[in-house]
């Protein structure tokens, strides 16, 4: 079943605030194998002009993907999540994510299309800090693979 095209432009309410912790940043940097000192050492981050440790660029994926889950679970959209694969991910930063940030994500459906029987949905996740400042925009492409013929 094709996705509902009328969902393009639909925005979902912001997520509850996620507080970015130093330890979460350290764990994430370790998990992805990024050894940049600004991710684990406040002095190294300050030497680069930051008030505290900063997060690796892909750190926000975990909170933007969770926010996109609200879109995915919307039964009216018609996305079959059992067939979904992650198609693409892009980030556009205004500033780095810092330890102590309290971030919320507002998800908007940017595009809905069908291609060769596959349903594709593009979701924009705007990440704001506690002051309302835009920190980063994440663009997520999800592809629901076409059902196989019986």
mmCIF file of C-alpha atoms in Angstrom:
data_model
loop_
_atom_site.group_PDB
_atom_site.id
_atom_site.type_symbol
_atom_site.label_atom_id
_atom_site.label_comp_id
_atom_site.label_asym_id
_atom_site.label_seq_id
_atom_site.Cartn_x
_atom_site.Cartn_y
_atom_site.Cartn_z
ATOM 1 C CA UNK A 1 0.000 0.000 0.000
ATOM 2 C CA UNK A 2 1.433 3.402 -0.992
ATOM 3 C CA UNK A 3 2.111 5.954 1.698
ATOM 4 C CA UNK A 4 -0.311 8.815 2.204
ATOM 5 C CA UNK A 5 1.076 11.776 0.187
ATOM 6 C CA UNK A 6 -0.935 14.251 2.259
ATOM 7 C CA UNK A 7 1.555 13.711 5.095
ATOM 8 C CA UNK A 8 4.239 15.777 3.331
ATOM 9 C CA UNK A 9 4.816 18.848 5.480
ATOM 10 C CA UNK A 10 3.277 17.316 8.602
ATOM 11 C CA UNK A 11 5.179 18.268 11.750
ATOM 12 C CA UNK A 12 5.072 16.260 14.955
ATOM 13 C CA UNK A 13 5.333 17.759 18.457
ATOM 14 C CA UNK A 14 8.804 18.195 19.988
ATOM 15 C CA UNK A 15 10.233 15.328 21.996
ATOM 16 C CA UNK A 16 10.876 15.618 25.711
ATOM 17 C CA UNK A 17 14.274 17.174 26.423
ATOM 18 C CA UNK A 18 17.306 14.889 26.269
ATOM 19 C CA UNK A 19 20.185 15.983 28.494
ATOM 20 C CA UNK A 20 23.544 15.363 26.865
ATOM 21 C CA UNK A 21 26.012 13.944 29.389
ATOM 22 C CA UNK A 22 29.785 13.775 29.247
ATOM 23 C CA UNK A 23 29.720 10.040 29.854
ATOM 24 C CA UNK A 24 27.246 9.459 27.005
ATOM 25 C CA UNK A 25 29.507 11.438 24.687
ATOM 26 C CA UNK A 26 32.556 9.439 25.811
ATOM 27 C CA UNK A 27 30.716 6.126 25.368
ATOM 28 C CA UNK A 28 29.490 7.111 21.908
ATOM 29 C CA UNK A 29 32.938 8.296 20.769
ATOM 30 C CA UNK A 30 34.442 5.039 22.023
ATOM 31 C CA UNK A 31 31.739 2.957 20.304
ATOM 32 C CA UNK A 32 32.383 4.596 16.926
ATOM 33 C CA UNK A 33 36.159 4.562 17.390
ATOM 34 C CA UNK A 34 36.607 8.342 17.300
ATOM 35 C CA UNK A 35 39.527 9.343 19.514
ATOM 36 C CA UNK A 36 39.334 13.124 19.119
ATOM 37 C CA UNK A 37 40.302 14.573 22.522
ATOM 38 C CA UNK A 38 37.503 17.202 22.468
ATOM 39 C CA UNK A 39 35.018 14.352 22.981
ATOM 40 C CA UNK A 40 36.525 13.229 26.286
ATOM 41 C CA UNK A 41 38.698 16.021 27.664
ATOM 42 C CA UNK A 42 37.141 19.353 28.713
ATOM 43 C CA UNK A 43 40.530 21.102 28.525
ATOM 44 C CA UNK A 44 41.040 19.917 24.944
ATOM 45 C CA UNK A 45 37.537 21.141 24.074
ATOM 46 C CA UNK A 46 38.206 24.528 25.735
ATOM 47 C CA UNK A 47 41.429 24.854 23.727
ATOM 48 C CA UNK A 48 39.221 24.660 20.635
ATOM 49 C CA UNK A 49 36.858 27.340 21.938
ATOM 50 C CA UNK A 50 34.143 25.136 23.476
ATOM 51 C CA UNK A 51 32.844 25.479 27.034
ATOM 52 C CA UNK A 52 32.845 21.714 27.606
ATOM 53 C CA UNK A 53 33.335 18.453 25.733
ATOM 54 C CA UNK A 54 31.526 18.220 22.424
ATOM 55 C CA UNK A 55 29.871 15.231 20.792
ATOM 56 C CA UNK A 56 30.935 13.485 17.577
ATOM 57 C CA UNK A 57 28.840 14.599 14.584
ATOM 58 C CA UNK A 58 26.687 11.468 14.435
ATOM 59 C CA UNK A 59 25.857 11.509 18.169
ATOM 60 C CA UNK A 60 22.467 13.140 17.569
ATOM 61 C CA UNK A 61 21.358 10.208 15.410
ATOM 62 C CA UNK A 62 20.157 8.340 18.482
ATOM 63 C CA UNK A 63 17.775 11.114 19.499
ATOM 64 C CA UNK A 64 16.652 12.123 15.993
ATOM 65 C CA UNK A 65 15.995 8.509 15.031
ATOM 66 C CA UNK A 66 13.970 8.015 18.206
ATOM 67 C CA UNK A 67 11.973 11.155 17.324
ATOM 68 C CA UNK A 68 11.421 9.866 13.788
ATOM 69 C CA UNK A 69 9.882 6.808 15.419
ATOM 70 C CA UNK A 70 6.779 8.871 16.131
ATOM 71 C CA UNK A 71 6.388 9.383 12.389
ATOM 72 C CA UNK A 72 7.024 5.697 11.696
ATOM 73 C CA UNK A 73 4.444 4.599 14.274
ATOM 74 C CA UNK A 74 1.726 6.885 12.888
ATOM 75 C CA UNK A 75 -0.783 4.314 11.590
ATOM 76 C CA UNK A 76 -2.393 6.814 9.224
ATOM 77 C CA UNK A 77 0.863 7.224 7.280
ATOM 78 C CA UNK A 78 0.804 3.532 6.361
ATOM 79 C CA UNK A 79 4.519 2.731 6.661
ATOM 80 C CA UNK A 80 5.213 -0.988 7.169
ATOM 81 C CA UNK A 81 8.145 -0.794 9.592
ATOM 82 C CA UNK A 82 8.804 -4.525 9.356
ATOM 83 C CA UNK A 83 10.099 -3.817 5.835
ATOM 84 C CA UNK A 84 12.056 -0.616 6.620
ATOM 85 C CA UNK A 85 15.749 -0.149 6.016
ATOM 86 C CA UNK A 86 17.718 3.009 6.758
ATOM 87 C CA UNK A 87 18.356 4.624 3.377
ATOM 88 C CA UNK A 88 20.412 7.715 4.151
ATOM 89 C CA UNK A 89 21.391 10.174 6.874
ATOM 90 C CA UNK A 90 22.708 13.731 6.685
ATOM 91 C CA UNK A 91 23.438 16.338 9.345
ATOM 92 C CA UNK A 92 23.635 20.105 8.973
ATOM 93 C CA UNK A 93 25.153 21.740 12.060
ATOM 94 C CA UNK A 94 24.769 25.275 13.356
ATOM 95 C CA UNK A 95 27.068 24.443 16.277
ATOM 96 C CA UNK A 96 28.422 21.295 17.947
ATOM 97 C CA UNK A 97 26.385 19.401 20.533
ATOM 98 C CA UNK A 98 27.889 20.042 23.972
ATOM 99 C CA UNK A 99 27.771 18.264 27.299
ATOM 100 C CA UNK A 100 24.967 19.826 29.311
ATOM 101 C CA UNK A 101 22.780 20.623 26.307
ATOM 102 C CA UNK A 102 19.097 19.823 26.787
ATOM 103 C CA UNK A 103 17.928 18.942 23.295
ATOM 104 C CA UNK A 104 14.481 18.486 21.790
ATOM 105 C CA UNK A 105 13.670 17.208 18.311
ATOM 106 C CA UNK A 106 10.800 18.285 16.094
ATOM 107 C CA UNK A 107 10.192 15.904 13.179
ATOM 108 C CA UNK A 108 8.676 16.953 9.854
ATOM 109 C CA UNK A 109 7.904 14.739 6.875
ATOM 110 C CA UNK A 110 9.783 16.302 3.961
ATOM 111 C CA UNK A 111 8.885 13.846 1.205
ATOM 112 C CA UNK A 112 6.858 10.708 0.576
ATOM 113 C CA UNK A 113 7.236 8.703 -2.604
ATOM 114 C CA UNK A 114 7.040 5.261 -4.126
ATOM 115 C CA UNK A 115 9.762 3.909 -6.363
ATOM 116 C CA UNK A 116 9.775 0.403 -7.879
ATOM 117 C CA UNK A 117 7.238 -0.691 -5.281
ATOM 118 C CA UNK A 118 9.321 0.665 -2.406
ATOM 119 C CA UNK A 119 7.885 3.351 -0.131
ATOM 120 C CA UNK A 120 10.329 6.123 0.754
ATOM 121 C CA UNK A 121 9.869 8.743 3.451
ATOM 122 C CA UNK A 122 12.255 11.629 4.165
ATOM 123 C CA UNK A 123 12.092 12.996 7.708
ATOM 124 C CA UNK A 124 13.717 16.243 8.870
ATOM 125 C CA UNK A 125 14.592 16.383 12.555
ATOM 126 C CA UNK A 126 15.267 19.899 13.836
ATOM 127 C CA UNK A 127 17.264 19.712 17.070
ATOM 128 C CA UNK A 128 16.964 22.713 19.390
ATOM 129 C CA UNK A 129 18.610 23.454 22.723
ATOM 130 C CA UNK A 130 16.854 24.660 25.874
ATOM 131 C CA UNK A 131 16.939 28.287 24.660
ATOM 132 C CA UNK A 132 15.212 27.345 21.399
ATOM 133 C CA UNK A 133 18.385 27.763 19.349
ATOM 134 C CA UNK A 134 18.676 25.426 16.353
ATOM 135 C CA UNK A 135 21.722 23.204 16.903
ATOM 136 C CA UNK A 136 21.508 20.724 14.025
ATOM 137 C CA UNK A 137 19.111 19.473 11.385
ATOM 138 C CA UNK A 138 19.126 15.763 10.635
ATOM 139 C CA UNK A 139 17.705 14.375 7.397
ATOM 140 C CA UNK A 140 16.713 10.712 7.561
ATOM 141 C CA UNK A 141 15.596 8.614 4.600
ATOM 142 C CA UNK A 142 13.667 5.444 5.381
ATOM 143 C CA UNK A 143 12.826 2.877 2.710
ATOM 144 C CA UNK A 144 10.069 0.300 3.173
ATOM 145 C CA UNK A 145 11.038 -2.451 0.752
ATOM 146 C CA UNK A 146 8.404 -3.737 -1.600
ATOM 147 C CA UNK A 147 6.630 -6.915 -0.552
ATOM 148 C CA UNK A 148 7.873 -9.974 -2.403
ATOM 149 C CA UNK A 149 5.503 -11.621 -4.828
ATOM 150 C CA UNK A 150 4.105 -14.912 -3.515
#
